[in-house]
GROMACS .gro file of N, CA, C and O in nm:
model
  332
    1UNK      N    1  14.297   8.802   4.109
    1UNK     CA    2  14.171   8.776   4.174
    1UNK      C    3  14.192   8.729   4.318
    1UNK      O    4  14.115   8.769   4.405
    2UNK      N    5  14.292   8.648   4.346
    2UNK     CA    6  14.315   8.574   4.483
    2UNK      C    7  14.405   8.712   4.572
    2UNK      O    8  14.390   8.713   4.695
    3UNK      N    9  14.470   8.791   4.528
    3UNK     CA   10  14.510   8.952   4.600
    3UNK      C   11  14.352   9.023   4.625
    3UNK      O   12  14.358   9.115   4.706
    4UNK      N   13  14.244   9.004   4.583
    4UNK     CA   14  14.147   9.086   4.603
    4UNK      C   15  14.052   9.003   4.720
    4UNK      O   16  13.968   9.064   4.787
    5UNK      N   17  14.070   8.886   4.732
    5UNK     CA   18  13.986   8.813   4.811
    5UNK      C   19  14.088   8.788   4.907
    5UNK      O   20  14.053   8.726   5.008
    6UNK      N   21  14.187   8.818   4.898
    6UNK     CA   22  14.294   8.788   5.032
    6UNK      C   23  14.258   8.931   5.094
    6UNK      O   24  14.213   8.934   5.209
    7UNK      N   25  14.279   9.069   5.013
    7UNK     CA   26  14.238   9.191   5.084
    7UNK      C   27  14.127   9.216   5.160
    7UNK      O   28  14.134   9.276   5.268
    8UNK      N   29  13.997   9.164   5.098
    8UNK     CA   30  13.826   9.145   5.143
    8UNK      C   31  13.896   9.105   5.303
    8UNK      O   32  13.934   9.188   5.386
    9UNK      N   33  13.901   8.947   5.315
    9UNK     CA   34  13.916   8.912   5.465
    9UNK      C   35  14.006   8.925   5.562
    9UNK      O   36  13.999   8.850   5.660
   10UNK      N   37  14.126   9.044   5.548
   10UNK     CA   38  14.250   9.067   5.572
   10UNK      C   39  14.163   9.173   5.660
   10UNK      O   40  14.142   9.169   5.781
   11UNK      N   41  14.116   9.271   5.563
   11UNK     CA   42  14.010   9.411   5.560
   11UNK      C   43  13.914   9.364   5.689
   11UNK      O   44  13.935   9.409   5.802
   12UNK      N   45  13.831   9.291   5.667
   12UNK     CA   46  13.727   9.199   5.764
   12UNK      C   47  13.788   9.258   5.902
   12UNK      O   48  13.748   9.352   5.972
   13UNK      N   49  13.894   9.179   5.918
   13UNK     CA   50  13.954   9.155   6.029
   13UNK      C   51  14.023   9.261   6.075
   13UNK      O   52  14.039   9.261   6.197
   14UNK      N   53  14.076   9.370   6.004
   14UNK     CA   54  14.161   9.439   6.009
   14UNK      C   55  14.083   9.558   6.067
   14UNK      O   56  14.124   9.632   6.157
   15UNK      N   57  13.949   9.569   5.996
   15UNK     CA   58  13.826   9.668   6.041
   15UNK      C   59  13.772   9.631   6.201
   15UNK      O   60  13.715   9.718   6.266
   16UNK      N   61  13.791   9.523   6.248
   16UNK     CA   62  13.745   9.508   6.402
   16UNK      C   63  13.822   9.503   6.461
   16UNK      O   64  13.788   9.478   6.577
   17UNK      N   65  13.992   9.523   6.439
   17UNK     CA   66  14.068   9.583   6.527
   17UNK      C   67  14.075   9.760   6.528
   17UNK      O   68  14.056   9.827   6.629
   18UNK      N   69  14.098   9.803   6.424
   18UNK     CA   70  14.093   9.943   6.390
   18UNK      C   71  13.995  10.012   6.469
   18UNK      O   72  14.025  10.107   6.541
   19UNK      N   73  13.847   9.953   6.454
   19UNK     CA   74  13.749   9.997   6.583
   19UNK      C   75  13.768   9.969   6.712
   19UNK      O   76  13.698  10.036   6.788
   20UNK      N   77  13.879   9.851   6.787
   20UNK     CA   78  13.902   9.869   6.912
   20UNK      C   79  14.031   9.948   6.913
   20UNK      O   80  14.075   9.962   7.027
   21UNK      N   81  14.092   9.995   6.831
   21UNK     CA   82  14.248  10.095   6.856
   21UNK      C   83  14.201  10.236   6.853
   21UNK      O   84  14.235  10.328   6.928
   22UNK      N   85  14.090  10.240   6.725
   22UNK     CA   86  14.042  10.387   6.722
   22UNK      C   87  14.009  10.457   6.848
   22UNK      O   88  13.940  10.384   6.918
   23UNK      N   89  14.025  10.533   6.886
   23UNK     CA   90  14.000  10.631   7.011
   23UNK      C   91  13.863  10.666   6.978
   23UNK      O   92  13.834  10.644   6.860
   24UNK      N   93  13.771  10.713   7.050
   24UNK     CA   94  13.645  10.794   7.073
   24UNK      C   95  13.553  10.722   7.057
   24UNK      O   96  13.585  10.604   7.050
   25UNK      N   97  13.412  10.749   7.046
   25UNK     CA   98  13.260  10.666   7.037
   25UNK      C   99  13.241  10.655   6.936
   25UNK      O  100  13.210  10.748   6.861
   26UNK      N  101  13.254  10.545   6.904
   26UNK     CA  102  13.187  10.493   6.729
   26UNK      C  103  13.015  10.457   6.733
   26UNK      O  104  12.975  10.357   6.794
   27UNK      N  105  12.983  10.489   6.709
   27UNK     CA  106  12.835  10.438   6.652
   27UNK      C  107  12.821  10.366   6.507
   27UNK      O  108  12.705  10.335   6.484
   28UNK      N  109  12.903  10.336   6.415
   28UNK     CA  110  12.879  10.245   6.378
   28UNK      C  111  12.858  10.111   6.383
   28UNK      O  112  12.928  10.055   6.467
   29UNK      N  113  12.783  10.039   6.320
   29UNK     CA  114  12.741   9.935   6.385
   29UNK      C  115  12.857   9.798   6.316
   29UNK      O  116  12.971   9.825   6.278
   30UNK      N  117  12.806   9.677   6.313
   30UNK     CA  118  12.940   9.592   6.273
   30UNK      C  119  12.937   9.532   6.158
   30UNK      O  120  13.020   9.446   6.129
   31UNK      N  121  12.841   9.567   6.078
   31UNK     CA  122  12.855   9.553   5.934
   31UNK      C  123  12.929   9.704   5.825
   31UNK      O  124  12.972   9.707   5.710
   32UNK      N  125  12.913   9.803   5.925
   32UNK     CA  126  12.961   9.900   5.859
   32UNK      C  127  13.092   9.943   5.883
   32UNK      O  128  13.146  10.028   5.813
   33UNK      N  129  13.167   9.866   6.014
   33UNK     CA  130  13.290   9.831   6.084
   33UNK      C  131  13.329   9.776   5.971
   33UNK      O  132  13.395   9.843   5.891
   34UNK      N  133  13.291   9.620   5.940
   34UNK     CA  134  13.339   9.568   5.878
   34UNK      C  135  13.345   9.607   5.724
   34UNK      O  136  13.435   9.551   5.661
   35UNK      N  137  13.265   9.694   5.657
   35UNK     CA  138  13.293   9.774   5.552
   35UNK      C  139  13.408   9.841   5.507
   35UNK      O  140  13.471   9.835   5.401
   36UNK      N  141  13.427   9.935   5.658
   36UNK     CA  142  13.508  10.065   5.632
   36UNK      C  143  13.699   9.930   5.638
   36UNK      O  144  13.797   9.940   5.565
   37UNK      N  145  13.680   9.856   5.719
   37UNK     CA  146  13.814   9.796   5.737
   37UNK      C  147  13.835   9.694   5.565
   37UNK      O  148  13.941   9.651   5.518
   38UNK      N  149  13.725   9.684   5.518
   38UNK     CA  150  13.763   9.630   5.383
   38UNK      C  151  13.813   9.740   5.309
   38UNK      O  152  13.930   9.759   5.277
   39UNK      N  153  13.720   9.808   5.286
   39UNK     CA  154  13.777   9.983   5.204
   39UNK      C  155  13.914  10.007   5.259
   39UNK      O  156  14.007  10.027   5.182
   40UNK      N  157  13.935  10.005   5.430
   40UNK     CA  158  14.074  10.071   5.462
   40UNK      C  159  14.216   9.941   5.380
   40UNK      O  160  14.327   9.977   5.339
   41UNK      N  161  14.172   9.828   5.379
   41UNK     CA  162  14.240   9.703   5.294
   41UNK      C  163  14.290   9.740   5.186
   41UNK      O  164  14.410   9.758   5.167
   42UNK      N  165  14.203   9.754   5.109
   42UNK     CA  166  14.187   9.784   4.946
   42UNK      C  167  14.293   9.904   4.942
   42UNK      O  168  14.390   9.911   4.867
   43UNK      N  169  14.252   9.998   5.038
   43UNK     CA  170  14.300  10.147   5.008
   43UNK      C  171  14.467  10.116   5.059
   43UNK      O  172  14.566  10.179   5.021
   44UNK      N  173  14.466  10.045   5.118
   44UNK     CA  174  14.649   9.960   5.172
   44UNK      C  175  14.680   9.922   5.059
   44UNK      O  176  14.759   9.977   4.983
   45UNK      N  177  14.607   9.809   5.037
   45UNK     CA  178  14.681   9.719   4.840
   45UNK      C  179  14.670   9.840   4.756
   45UNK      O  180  14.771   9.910   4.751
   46UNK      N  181  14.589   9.868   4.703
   46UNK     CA  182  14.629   9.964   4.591
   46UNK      C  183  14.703  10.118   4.606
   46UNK      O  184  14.765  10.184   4.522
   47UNK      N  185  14.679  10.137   4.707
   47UNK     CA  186  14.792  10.273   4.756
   47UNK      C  187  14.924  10.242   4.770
   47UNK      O  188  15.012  10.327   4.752
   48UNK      N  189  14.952  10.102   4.808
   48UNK     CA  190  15.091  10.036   4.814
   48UNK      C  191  15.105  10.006   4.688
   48UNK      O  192  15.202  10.063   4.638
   49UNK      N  193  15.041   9.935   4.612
   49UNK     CA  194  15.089   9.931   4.464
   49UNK      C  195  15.116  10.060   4.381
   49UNK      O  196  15.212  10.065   4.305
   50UNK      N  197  15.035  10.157   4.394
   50UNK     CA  198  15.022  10.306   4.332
   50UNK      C  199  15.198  10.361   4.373
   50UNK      O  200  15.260  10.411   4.279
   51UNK      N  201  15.256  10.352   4.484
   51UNK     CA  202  15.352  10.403   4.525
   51UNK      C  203  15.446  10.346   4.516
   51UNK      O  204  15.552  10.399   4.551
   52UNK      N  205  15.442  10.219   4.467
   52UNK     CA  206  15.509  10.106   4.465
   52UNK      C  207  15.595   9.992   4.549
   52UNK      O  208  15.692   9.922   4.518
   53UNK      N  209  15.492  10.009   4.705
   53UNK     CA  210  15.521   9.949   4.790
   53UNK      C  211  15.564   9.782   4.781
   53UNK      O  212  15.651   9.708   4.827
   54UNK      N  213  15.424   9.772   4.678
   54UNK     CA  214  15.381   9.621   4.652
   54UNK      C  215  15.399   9.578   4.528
   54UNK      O  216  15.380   9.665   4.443
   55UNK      N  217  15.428   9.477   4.488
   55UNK     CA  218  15.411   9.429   4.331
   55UNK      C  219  15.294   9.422   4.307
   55UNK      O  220  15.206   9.426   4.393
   56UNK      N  221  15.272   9.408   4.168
   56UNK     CA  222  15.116   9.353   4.114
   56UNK      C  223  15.094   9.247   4.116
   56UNK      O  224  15.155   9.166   4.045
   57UNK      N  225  14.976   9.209   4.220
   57UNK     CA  226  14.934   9.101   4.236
   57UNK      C  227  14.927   9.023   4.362
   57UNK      O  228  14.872   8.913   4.372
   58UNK      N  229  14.987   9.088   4.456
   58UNK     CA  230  15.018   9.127   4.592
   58UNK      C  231  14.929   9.184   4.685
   58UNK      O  232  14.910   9.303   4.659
   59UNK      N  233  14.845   9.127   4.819
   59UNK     CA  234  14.814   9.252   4.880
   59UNK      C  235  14.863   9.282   4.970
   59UNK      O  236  14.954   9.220   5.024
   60UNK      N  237  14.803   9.413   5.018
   60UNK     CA  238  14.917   9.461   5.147
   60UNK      C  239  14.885   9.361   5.307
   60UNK      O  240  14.811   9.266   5.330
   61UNK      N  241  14.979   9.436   5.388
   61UNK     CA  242  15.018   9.323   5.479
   61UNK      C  243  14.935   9.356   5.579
   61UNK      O  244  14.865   9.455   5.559
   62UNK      N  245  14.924   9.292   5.695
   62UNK     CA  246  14.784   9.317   5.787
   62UNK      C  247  14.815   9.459   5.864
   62UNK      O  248  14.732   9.549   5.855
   63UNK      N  249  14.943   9.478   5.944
   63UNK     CA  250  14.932   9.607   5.926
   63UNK      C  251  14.934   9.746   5.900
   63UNK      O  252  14.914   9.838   5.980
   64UNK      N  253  14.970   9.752   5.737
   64UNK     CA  254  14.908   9.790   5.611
   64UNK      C  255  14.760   9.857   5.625
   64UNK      O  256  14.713   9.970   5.610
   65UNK      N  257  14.702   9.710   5.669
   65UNK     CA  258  14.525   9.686   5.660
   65UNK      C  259  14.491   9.806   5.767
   65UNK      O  260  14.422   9.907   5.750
   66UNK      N  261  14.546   9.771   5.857
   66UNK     CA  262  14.477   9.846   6.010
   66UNK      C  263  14.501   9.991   5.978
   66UNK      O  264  14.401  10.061   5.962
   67UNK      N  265  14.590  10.032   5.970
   67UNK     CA  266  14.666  10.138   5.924
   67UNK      C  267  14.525  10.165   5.835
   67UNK      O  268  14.431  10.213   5.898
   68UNK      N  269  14.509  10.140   5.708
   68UNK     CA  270  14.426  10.198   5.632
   68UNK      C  271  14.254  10.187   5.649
   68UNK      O  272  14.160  10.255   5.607
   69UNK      N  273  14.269  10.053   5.743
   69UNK     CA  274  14.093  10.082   5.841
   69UNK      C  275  14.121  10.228   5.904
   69UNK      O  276  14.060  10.331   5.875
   70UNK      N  277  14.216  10.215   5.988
   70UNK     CA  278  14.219  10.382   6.094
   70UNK      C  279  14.189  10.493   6.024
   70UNK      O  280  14.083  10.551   6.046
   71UNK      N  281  14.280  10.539   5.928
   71UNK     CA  282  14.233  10.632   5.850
   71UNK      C  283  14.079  10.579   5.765
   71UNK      O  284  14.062  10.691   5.717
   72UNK      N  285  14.020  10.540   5.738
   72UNK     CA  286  13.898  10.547   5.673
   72UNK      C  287  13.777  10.520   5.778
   72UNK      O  288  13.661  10.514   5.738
   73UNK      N  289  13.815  10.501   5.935
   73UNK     CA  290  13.736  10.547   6.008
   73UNK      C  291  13.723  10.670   6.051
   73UNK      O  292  13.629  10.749   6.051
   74UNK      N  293  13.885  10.678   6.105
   74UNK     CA  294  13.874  10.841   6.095
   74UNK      C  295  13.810  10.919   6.034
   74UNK      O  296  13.743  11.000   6.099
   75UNK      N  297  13.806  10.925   5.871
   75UNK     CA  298  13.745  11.032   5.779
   75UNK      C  299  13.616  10.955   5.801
   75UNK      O  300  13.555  11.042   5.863
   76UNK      N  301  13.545  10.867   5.795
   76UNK     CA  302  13.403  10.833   5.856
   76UNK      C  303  13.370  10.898   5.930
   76UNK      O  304  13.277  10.969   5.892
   77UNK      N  305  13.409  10.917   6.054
   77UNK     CA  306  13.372  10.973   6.180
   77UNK      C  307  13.369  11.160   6.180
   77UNK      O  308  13.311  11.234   6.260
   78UNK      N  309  13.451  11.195   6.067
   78UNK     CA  310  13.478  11.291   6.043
   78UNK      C  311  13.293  11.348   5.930
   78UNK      O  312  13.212  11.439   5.917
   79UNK      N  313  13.317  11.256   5.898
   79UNK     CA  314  13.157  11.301   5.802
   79UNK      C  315  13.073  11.269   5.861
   79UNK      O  316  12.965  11.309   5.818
   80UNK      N  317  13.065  11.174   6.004
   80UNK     CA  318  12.938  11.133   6.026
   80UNK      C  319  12.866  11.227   6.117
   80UNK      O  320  12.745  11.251   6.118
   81UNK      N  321  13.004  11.299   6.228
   81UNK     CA  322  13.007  11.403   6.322
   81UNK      C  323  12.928  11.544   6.212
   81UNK      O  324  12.826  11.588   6.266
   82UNK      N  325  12.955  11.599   6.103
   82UNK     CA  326  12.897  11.677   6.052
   82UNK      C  327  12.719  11.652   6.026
   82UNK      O  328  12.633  11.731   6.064
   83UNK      N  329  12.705  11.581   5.986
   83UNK     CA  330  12.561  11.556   5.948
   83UNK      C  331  12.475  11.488   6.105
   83UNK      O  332  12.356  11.458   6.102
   0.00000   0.00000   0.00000
């Protein structure tokens, strides 16, 4: 439980750098910033555990986090540009 609430605010934080590294015009706003950098978190811890970066019980490291904000803005931006 304390790996999932360490990821949440790791993610937080990790999502409002990822939006100043990301290249191009974001229009998302900063609750949905801060969304996609929790998701990109999560998708660090458990993709690192899945591969076996990490032990169980562990989350991944901050930048892990950014790393996996970038890509889940990316593919954001990628769906948002279509519609």
């Amino acid at each position: 439980m304390w790996s999932l609430i360490v990821a949440i605010v790791i993610g937080f934080v990790a999502g409002l750098i990822a939006r100043a590294i990301h290249p191009g015009e974001d229009k998302a706003g900063f609750f949905v910033t801060a969304a996609l950098g929790i998701a990109g978190s999560l998708l660090a811890t458990y993709g690192g555990r899945f591969l076996g970066l990490y032990p169980e019980g562990s989350s991944a490291g901050f930048i892990a986090s950014i790393i996996g904000a970038i890509i889940i803005l990316f593919i954001y931006n990628l769906i948002a540009k279509k519609s």
